[in-house]
Coordinates of C-alpha atoms and ligand atoms in Angstrom, one line a residue:
M243 CA 144.6 53.8 85.1
K244 CA 142.3 52.5 87.8
A245 CA 141.6 53.9 91.2
S246 CA 139.0 53.1 93.9
L247 CA 136.9 55.2 96.2
I248 CA 134.8 53.9 99.2
I249 CA 132.3 56.1 101.0
D250 CA 130.4 54.9 104.0
K251 CA 127.3 56.7 105.1
D252 CA 128.4 56.4 108.7
F253 CA 131.9 57.8 108.3
K254 CA 131.8 61.5 108.6
V255 CA 134.6 64.1 108.9
A256 CA 132.6 67.3 109.8
E257 CA 130.0 69.8 108.6
V258 CA 131.3 72.3 106.2
D259 CA 131.5 75.7 107.7
K260 CA 130.4 78.0 104.8
R261 CA 133.1 80.5 105.8
I262 CA 135.7 78.3 104.1
Y263 CA 134.3 79.8 100.9
G264 CA 135.7 83.2 101.8
S265 CA 137.9 85.7 99.9
F266 CA 140.1 88.7 100.4
I267 CA 140.1 92.3 99.3
E268 CA 143.1 94.4 100.2
H269 CA 143.8 98.0 99.4
L270 CA 146.5 96.9 96.8
G271 CA 146.8 97.6 93.1
R272 CA 143.4 97.8 91.5
A273 CA 141.4 95.4 93.9
V274 CA 139.5 98.3 95.5
Y275 CA 140.1 101.3 93.1
G276 CA 139.2 100.1 89.7
G277 CA 138.1 96.7 91.0
I278 CA 135.1 96.9 93.2
Y279 CA 134.9 100.7 93.3
E280 CA 135.0 102.9 90.2
P281 CA 132.8 106.0 90.2
G282 CA 131.7 106.9 86.8
H283 CA 132.0 103.4 85.4
P284 CA 128.9 102.5 83.3
A285 CA 128.1 99.6 85.7
A286 CA 128.6 101.7 88.8
D287 CA 125.9 102.6 91.3
K288 CA 125.5 106.0 93.1
N289 CA 128.2 104.9 95.5
G290 CA 130.8 104.0 92.7
F291 CA 130.2 100.3 93.5
R292 CA 130.7 98.2 90.3
L293 CA 127.5 96.2 89.9
D294 CA 128.9 94.0 87.1
V295 CA 131.7 92.9 89.6
I296 CA 129.2 92.3 92.3
K297 CA 127.2 90.1 90.0
L298 CA 130.3 87.9 89.4
I299 CA 131.2 87.8 93.1
K300 CA 127.6 86.5 93.9
E301 CA 127.8 83.9 91.1
L302 CA 131.2 82.8 92.7
G303 CA 129.4 82.2 95.9
V304 CA 131.8 84.1 98.3
S305 CA 130.6 83.9 101.9
I306 CA 132.9 86.2 103.7
I307 CA 135.6 88.8 102.8
R308 CA 138.8 89.7 104.6
Y309 CA 139.5 93.4 104.5
P310 CA 141.5 95.9 104.3
G311 CA 144.6 93.8 104.2
G312 CA 147.1 92.0 104.1
N313 CA 150.3 93.8 104.4
F314 CA 148.4 97.1 103.8
V315 CA 146.7 96.9 107.3
S316 CA 150.0 96.9 109.1
A317 CA 150.5 100.6 108.6
Y318 CA 146.8 101.7 108.1
N319 CA 145.1 104.2 110.2
W320 CA 141.4 103.2 110.0
E321 CA 140.5 106.8 111.0
D322 CA 141.8 108.1 107.7
G323 CA 139.1 106.2 105.8
V324 CA 135.9 107.5 107.8
G325 CA 134.1 110.7 107.7
P326 CA 133.6 113.3 105.0
K327 CA 135.6 112.2 101.9
E328 CA 136.9 115.7 101.2
N329 CA 138.6 115.6 104.7
R330 CA 140.3 112.3 104.1
P331 CA 144.1 112.4 103.8
V332 CA 146.2 111.0 100.9
R333 CA 148.9 108.7 102.5
M334 CA 152.1 107.2 101.3
E335 CA 151.2 103.5 101.6
L336 CA 154.3 101.7 102.7
A337 CA 153.5 98.1 102.2
W338 CA 153.1 98.3 98.3
R339 CA 154.6 101.9 98.0
D340 CA 151.5 103.5 96.4
L341 CA 149.4 106.5 97.2
E342 CA 146.2 105.7 99.3
T343 CA 143.5 108.3 98.8
N344 CA 141.3 106.8 101.6
E345 CA 138.2 107.5 99.3
F346 CA 137.1 104.0 100.2
G347 CA 137.1 102.9 104.0
T348 CA 135.3 101.0 106.5
N349 CA 131.8 102.2 106.1
E350 CA 132.1 102.0 102.2
F351 CA 133.2 98.4 102.6
A352 CA 130.4 97.6 105.0
E353 CA 127.8 99.0 102.7
W354 CA 129.5 97.2 99.7
S355 CA 129.5 93.9 101.6
A356 CA 125.7 94.1 102.3
L357 CA 125.2 94.7 98.6
A358 CA 127.4 91.8 97.6
D359 CA 125.7 89.6 100.3
T360 CA 128.9 88.8 102.0
E361 CA 130.1 88.8 105.7
I362 CA 133.0 90.9 106.8
M363 CA 136.3 89.7 108.3
M364 CA 138.1 92.8 109.5
A365 CA 141.7 93.0 110.3
V366 CA 143.2 95.5 112.7
N367 CA 146.7 97.1 112.6
L368 CA 149.1 95.5 115.0
G369 CA 152.2 96.7 113.0
T370 CA 152.3 100.5 113.5
R371 CA 149.3 100.8 115.9
G372 CA 148.0 98.6 118.7
A373 CA 145.4 97.8 121.2
D374 CA 143.9 101.3 121.6
A375 CA 143.2 101.9 117.9
A376 CA 141.9 98.3 117.7
R377 CA 139.4 98.6 120.5
N378 CA 138.3 102.1 119.1
L379 CA 137.5 100.5 115.8
V380 CA 135.4 97.8 117.4
E381 CA 133.5 100.5 119.2
Y382 CA 133.2 102.4 116.0
C383 CA 131.8 99.4 114.1
N384 CA 129.8 97.5 116.6
H385 CA 128.6 99.7 119.5
S386 CA 124.9 101.0 119.1
G387 CA 125.5 104.5 120.4
G388 CA 126.0 106.8 123.3
T389 CA 129.9 106.5 123.3
Y390 CA 132.7 108.5 121.6
Y391 CA 133.4 106.2 118.7
S392 CA 129.8 104.9 118.2
D393 CA 128.6 108.5 118.0
L394 CA 131.4 109.4 115.7
R395 CA 130.1 106.7 113.3
K396 CA 126.6 108.1 113.6
S397 CA 128.0 111.6 112.9
H398 CA 129.4 110.0 109.6
G399 CA 125.9 109.1 108.7
V400 CA 125.9 105.5 109.7
E401 CA 123.1 105.1 112.3
Q402 CA 123.2 101.3 112.6
P403 CA 126.3 99.4 113.9
H404 CA 127.9 97.1 111.4
N405 CA 128.1 94.3 114.0
I406 CA 131.2 92.7 112.5
K407 CA 131.7 89.3 114.2
L408 CA 135.1 88.1 112.9
W409 CA 138.4 90.0 113.4
C410 CA 142.0 89.4 112.6
L411 CA 144.7 90.5 115.1
G412 CA 147.1 91.9 112.5
N413 CA 148.6 90.3 109.5
E414 CA 151.6 88.0 109.0
M415 CA 153.3 89.7 112.1
D416 CA 156.3 87.3 111.8
G417 CA 157.1 88.4 108.2
P418 CA 160.2 90.6 107.8
W419 CA 158.3 92.5 105.0
Q420 CA 155.5 93.6 107.4
M421 CA 155.4 97.1 108.6
G422 CA 156.0 96.8 112.3
A423 CA 156.9 93.1 112.2
K424 CA 157.3 91.6 115.6
T425 CA 159.2 88.8 117.5
A426 CA 157.0 86.0 118.7
D427 CA 157.1 87.2 122.3
D428 CA 156.3 90.8 121.5
Y429 CA 153.4 89.8 119.2
A430 CA 152.0 87.2 121.6
L431 CA 151.7 89.9 124.3
L432 CA 150.3 92.6 122.1
A433 CA 147.7 90.1 120.5
R434 CA 146.7 89.0 124.0
E435 CA 146.1 92.5 125.3
T436 CA 144.4 93.6 122.2
A437 CA 142.2 90.7 122.2
K438 CA 141.3 91.4 125.7
M439 CA 140.3 94.9 125.0
M440 CA 138.5 94.2 121.7
K441 CA 136.4 91.5 123.4
G442 CA 135.9 94.0 126.3
V443 CA 134.3 96.3 123.9
D444 CA 132.2 93.5 122.2
P445 CA 132.3 90.0 123.8
T446 CA 130.3 88.5 121.0
I447 CA 133.2 88.9 118.4
E448 CA 135.5 86.1 117.3
L449 CA 139.2 86.6 116.9
I450 CA 142.0 85.3 114.8
V451 CA 145.6 85.4 115.9
C452 CA 148.5 85.4 113.4
G453 CA 150.1 82.1 113.1
G454 CA 153.7 81.9 111.7
C455 CA 153.9 82.4 107.9
V456 CA 157.6 82.1 107.5
W457 CA 158.6 78.4 107.8
D458 CA 162.3 78.5 107.8
F459 CA 163.3 81.8 109.2
P460 CA 165.7 81.4 112.0
G461 CA 164.4 82.4 115.4
L462 CA 160.7 82.2 114.4
K463 CA 160.4 78.4 114.6
N464 CA 158.4 78.5 117.8
W465 CA 156.0 81.3 116.6
D466 CA 152.8 79.4 116.8
E467 CA 153.4 77.9 120.2
T468 CA 154.6 81.0 121.8
V469 CA 151.5 82.9 120.5
L470 CA 149.0 80.2 121.4
D471 CA 150.6 80.0 124.9
Q472 CA 149.9 83.6 125.5
T473 CA 146.6 84.0 123.7
Y474 CA 144.7 80.6 124.2
D475 CA 142.0 82.0 126.4
Y476 CA 141.3 85.1 124.3
V477 CA 141.3 83.9 120.6
D478 CA 139.3 81.5 118.6
Y479 CA 141.3 80.7 115.5
I480 CA 144.9 80.8 114.4
A481 CA 145.7 82.1 110.9
K482 CA 147.6 80.2 108.3
H483 CA 148.7 81.6 104.8
Q484 CA 150.1 79.7 101.9
Y485 CA 150.7 80.6 98.3
F486 CA 152.1 78.2 95.6
N487 CA 154.5 79.6 93.1
S488 CA 153.1 79.2 89.6
C489 CA 156.4 80.0 88.1
M490 CA 157.4 76.5 89.0
E491 CA 158.1 74.7 85.8
D492 CA 157.5 71.1 86.7
D493 CA 153.7 70.3 86.3
A494 CA 153.7 67.2 88.3
T495 CA 155.4 68.8 91.2
F496 CA 153.3 71.9 91.0
L497 CA 150.0 69.8 91.3
A498 CA 151.5 67.9 94.3
Q499 CA 151.9 71.2 96.3
T500 CA 148.6 70.6 98.1
M501 CA 150.3 67.7 100.0
R502 CA 152.3 70.5 101.6
M503 CA 149.2 72.4 102.5
D504 CA 147.6 69.3 104.0
N505 CA 150.7 68.8 106.1
L506 CA 150.6 72.5 107.3
I507 CA 147.0 72.1 108.4
K508 CA 147.6 68.8 110.2
T509 CA 150.7 70.1 111.9
T510 CA 149.0 73.4 113.0
A511 CA 146.0 71.4 114.2
A512 CA 148.3 69.1 116.2
L513 CA 150.0 72.1 117.8
C514 CA 146.6 73.6 118.7
R515 CA 145.8 70.3 120.4
F516 CA 149.1 70.2 122.1
V517 CA 148.7 73.7 123.7
K518 CA 145.2 72.7 124.7
G519 CA 146.5 69.7 126.5
K520 CA 149.4 71.5 128.0
F521 CA 147.0 74.0 129.8
R522 CA 144.2 71.4 130.3
K523 CA 141.7 73.6 128.4
Q524 CA 138.2 72.8 127.2
K525 CA 138.0 74.9 124.2
D526 CA 139.4 74.2 120.8
I527 CA 141.3 76.5 118.5
H528 CA 140.6 76.0 115.0
I529 CA 142.4 77.2 111.8
S530 CA 141.5 80.2 109.7
F531 CA 143.4 79.6 106.3
D532 CA 142.8 83.3 105.5
E533 CA 145.2 83.6 102.5
W534 CA 145.7 80.9 99.9
N535 CA 146.2 80.8 96.1
A536 CA 148.5 80.1 93.2
W537 CA 150.7 83.1 92.5
Y538 CA 153.3 84.0 89.9
I539 CA 155.7 85.2 92.6
D540 CA 158.5 87.4 91.3
D541 CA 160.5 90.1 92.9
E542 CA 159.0 93.2 91.4
V543 CA 155.8 93.6 93.3
E544 CA 156.0 97.0 95.0
G545 CA 156.4 100.5 93.8
D546 CA 160.0 102.0 93.4
G547 CA 159.6 104.4 96.2
I548 CA 160.2 107.3 93.8
N549 CA 157.2 107.5 91.4
W550 CA 154.2 107.3 93.9
K551 CA 151.1 106.1 92.0
T552 CA 147.5 105.6 92.9
A553 CA 146.0 102.2 92.4
P554 CA 148.5 101.1 89.6
A555 CA 148.2 97.4 88.2
R556 CA 149.8 95.1 90.7
L557 CA 150.0 91.3 90.8
E558 CA 147.4 91.0 87.9
N559 CA 148.3 87.4 87.2
E560 CA 146.8 85.6 84.3
F561 CA 145.8 82.1 85.5
T562 CA 146.1 78.9 83.4
L563 CA 144.2 75.7 83.6
R564 CA 147.1 74.3 85.6
D565 CA 146.5 76.9 88.3
A566 CA 142.7 76.1 88.2
L567 CA 143.6 72.5 88.9
L568 CA 145.8 73.4 91.9
V569 CA 143.0 75.6 93.1
G570 CA 140.6 72.7 92.9
S571 CA 143.1 70.6 94.9
I572 CA 143.4 73.4 97.4
L573 CA 139.6 73.3 97.9
I574 CA 139.6 69.5 98.3
T575 CA 142.4 69.9 100.9
L576 CA 140.4 72.4 102.9
L577 CA 137.3 70.2 102.7
K578 CA 139.1 67.1 103.9
N579 CA 140.2 69.1 106.9
S580 CA 136.9 70.6 107.7
D581 CA 137.1 69.4 111.1
T582 CA 139.9 71.8 111.9
V583 CA 139.7 74.6 109.1
K584 CA 136.6 76.7 109.7
I585 CA 137.5 79.7 107.7
A586 CA 139.5 80.1 104.4
C587 CA 140.0 83.0 102.1
L588 CA 141.0 82.8 98.4
A589 CA 143.5 85.6 98.1
Q590 CA 142.4 87.7 96.4
L591 CA 139.1 88.4 94.8
V592 CA 139.4 91.1 92.1
N593 CA 142.3 92.0 89.9
V594 CA 145.1 91.2 92.4
I595 CA 145.9 87.3 92.0
A596 CA 142.2 87.1 91.5
P597 CA 139.4 84.9 90.0
I598 CA 137.7 88.2 88.8
M599 CA 139.4 90.7 86.5
T600 CA 138.3 94.2 85.3
Q601 CA 139.1 96.7 82.8
D602 CA 139.0 100.4 84.0
G603 CA 135.9 101.7 82.3
G604 CA 135.4 98.3 80.6
D605 CA 134.3 94.7 81.2
A606 CA 134.8 92.2 84.0
W607 CA 135.6 88.6 83.3
K608 CA 136.3 85.2 84.9
Q609 CA 139.8 83.6 85.1
T610 CA 140.3 79.9 85.1
I611 CA 140.5 79.6 88.8
F612 CA 136.9 81.1 89.1
Y613 CA 135.4 77.8 88.3
P614 CA 136.7 75.3 90.9
F615 CA 135.8 77.8 93.6
L616 CA 132.3 78.3 92.2
H617 CA 131.8 74.5 92.2
A618 CA 132.9 74.1 95.7
A619 CA 131.1 77.0 97.1
K620 CA 127.9 75.9 95.3
Y621 CA 128.0 72.1 95.9
G622 CA 130.4 71.7 98.7
R623 CA 127.5 72.1 101.3
G624 CA 126.6 69.6 104.1
T625 CA 128.9 66.9 105.7
V626 CA 132.4 66.0 104.4
M627 CA 132.5 62.2 104.4
G628 CA 135.4 60.1 105.4
T629 CA 136.6 58.3 102.2
V630 CA 139.0 55.5 101.4
V631 CA 141.0 56.3 98.2
N632 CA 143.2 53.9 96.5
S633 CA 145.2 55.4 93.8
P634 CA 148.4 54.8 91.9
V635 CA 151.0 57.4 93.1
Y636 CA 154.1 59.1 91.6
D637 CA 157.2 60.2 93.6
C638 CA 157.8 63.8 94.1
E639 CA 161.1 65.3 95.5
N640 CA 160.6 66.7 99.1
I641 CA 157.0 65.4 99.2
G642 CA 157.0 61.7 98.6
D643 CA 154.3 59.5 97.2
V644 CA 151.6 61.7 95.5
P645 CA 148.3 60.0 94.6
Y646 CA 147.1 60.7 91.0
L647 CA 143.6 60.8 92.3
D648 CA 142.9 63.6 94.7
C649 CA 139.3 63.6 95.8
T650 CA 136.7 64.3 98.6
V651 CA 133.0 63.8 99.0
V652 CA 130.4 65.9 100.5
H653 CA 126.9 64.7 101.5
N654 CA 124.2 67.3 101.1
Q655 CA 121.4 65.8 103.2
E656 CA 119.0 68.5 102.4
K657 CA 119.2 67.9 98.7
D658 CA 119.9 64.1 99.0
E659 CA 123.1 64.6 97.0
L660 CA 126.6 63.2 97.2
V661 CA 129.2 65.4 95.5
V662 CA 132.5 64.1 94.6
F663 CA 135.2 66.7 93.9
A664 CA 138.0 65.0 92.1
L665 CA 141.3 66.1 90.4
N666 CA 143.3 63.8 88.1
R667 CA 146.9 64.8 88.5
S668 CA 148.1 62.5 85.7
L669 CA 149.5 64.5 82.8
D670 CA 149.0 61.5 80.4
D671 CA 146.2 59.1 81.5
E672 CA 142.6 59.1 82.3
I673 CA 141.6 57.6 85.6
I674 CA 138.7 55.1 86.0
I675 CA 137.4 55.2 89.5
D676 CA 135.5 52.3 90.9
C677 CA 133.1 53.7 93.5
N678 CA 131.6 51.9 96.4
F679 CA 128.8 53.8 98.2
R680 CA 128.2 51.9 101.4
G681 CA 124.9 52.5 103.1
F682 CA 123.6 54.8 100.3
E683 CA 120.5 53.5 98.3
G684 CA 119.7 54.1 94.7
V685 CA 122.7 56.1 93.7
T686 CA 122.1 58.0 90.4
L687 CA 124.3 60.3 88.4
I688 CA 122.9 63.8 88.3
E689 CA 125.7 65.4 86.4
H690 CA 129.5 65.1 85.9
T691 CA 131.1 68.5 85.1
E692 CA 134.7 68.8 84.1
L693 CA 137.2 71.6 83.6
Y694 CA 139.7 70.4 81.0
S695 CA 141.7 71.6 78.0
D696 CA 144.5 69.8 76.1
D697 CA 146.7 72.7 77.0
L698 CA 147.7 73.1 80.6
K699 CA 148.7 76.7 79.8
A700 CA 145.3 77.7 78.4
V701 CA 144.0 80.9 80.0
N702 CA 140.7 83.1 79.8
T703 CA 141.1 86.8 78.7
I704 CA 138.7 89.6 78.3
N705 CA 138.0 88.5 74.7
A706 CA 138.0 84.6 74.9
D707 CA 137.2 81.9 77.4
A708 CA 139.4 78.9 76.6
V709 CA 138.8 77.2 80.1
V710 CA 135.1 76.7 81.0
P711 CA 133.3 73.8 82.6
Q712 CA 131.8 71.2 80.3
S713 CA 129.6 68.2 80.6
A714 CA 131.6 65.0 80.8
N715 CA 130.7 61.7 79.4
S716 CA 130.3 59.5 82.5
T717 CA 127.0 57.5 82.8
D718 CA 127.7 55.1 85.5
P719 CA 128.0 56.4 89.0
A720 CA 130.0 53.3 90.0
Q721 CA 132.6 53.9 87.3
I722 CA 133.6 57.5 87.1
V723 CA 136.0 58.5 84.3
L724 CA 138.4 61.5 84.8
K725 CA 140.2 62.9 81.8
K726 CA 144.0 63.5 82.3
H727 CA 144.8 66.7 84.1
S728 CA 141.2 67.6 84.8
W729 CA 139.1 69.1 87.7
N730 CA 135.7 67.3 88.1
V731 CA 132.5 67.6 89.9
I732 CA 130.2 64.6 90.1
R733 CA 126.8 65.1 91.5
L734 CA 125.0 61.9 92.6
G735 CA 121.4 61.5 93.8
V736 CA 121.2 59.2 96.8
S737 CA 118.3 58.1 99.1
Ligands
LIG855 O1 147.9 88.8 99.1 C1 149.1 89.5 98.9 C2 149.9 89.6 100.2 O2 150.4 88.3 100.5 C3 149.2 90.0 101.4 O3 149.0 91.4 101.5 C4 150.0 89.5 102.5 O4 149.4 89.3 103.6 C5 150.6 88.2 101.8 O5 152.0 88.1 102.1

């Protein structure tokens, strides 16, 4: 089938904020213990940090990592995870119903992040704790010294403050599954007062307030507006989370799910503007899409509450090519909305619904979804361009017309490159795209990389990589050919 793509040098959406290439590590399953931290592993350093995993995270190009949860944070006492390890308590962790040893905590994560070359996005507990614990944590992490909590940090052997700039005011506080879930009114007031106190301790930090994550739950429909009404002056971003259930059988419908994500982003951005207008504000609130991914969602995710285990395997999904195509489409959606989405986190990073898997005591390897993320993080730098895309469509229940061609274009001025990210949603046909580069001179093809297999269910395992990027056959930048159900990165030289 045929499609067309028009790019005009003067039509720009926004600069890409590198924080959209973020990810997430929660104290859940083997994400921390056995994932990034495994003392005694042959590849671990003196702190127990697995250097083989860090190498893969660097290759992936992750910019910022959200920590320590997730559902975990809503019943977490940050004080349990600092100070001498021998004094740290073992707790019954209620979100996932496992034992938390607290061997790894805030200072370990900060040290690990520096080694992994990633920034920190720290979440505070607004489930079972509140403003006081949150402001103390900011003081512990960010104040230079001479106060109770900054000196406590120093007494724990950490002389320099961590200077964490980005903080989440709790996690999914509308979710009935959340420890200490709140009504919109209760959360809005708590978030406002917590924000006031956290910024009182460090006015340079930025704050993310929890947006609603339960769409159809009665009584929670006005969550975002209620929360923004109360917190507009104190926060900088509103959080959105969305997972797409990989158990869905219909391939065409699964690959259309990002149309729902686009709608969620646009309606949230519209609501932010509405509240801005309502209160005649100057500043904008942007979106932090701080959990997204494909996920084989079934019911049995938590412990049984009888056999309490430490770091058991949980949510260790094996991702297919089809999941990688959806992840590519999610990244396109985030890029296309880069005027409103400034932060985004692939949830999660290691072992738990993750692009990187590890074996206890053994190897680390890349899942299929590793590749589209790597491509976007590496080549999706610069300015997202406005595009006109004409593509045949298919009809999808509850969504409507879905274009077979999903794509976006990023102009990297420093490298004189235009990069086209494109998904062909067709399960049967290739797409030939007629490209019109208005205002760009001397367009040349640098490389066309594709992620493809005949089998949409193909996976990568510790022993074999069935889904890896390959060089595609395109030679003409004006006529790009996309294989059926494939993810593509086309790098073009421009002057
Ligand atoms: O990423 C797994 C879980 O999904 C997170 O803990 C929670 O925030 C979300 O519901």
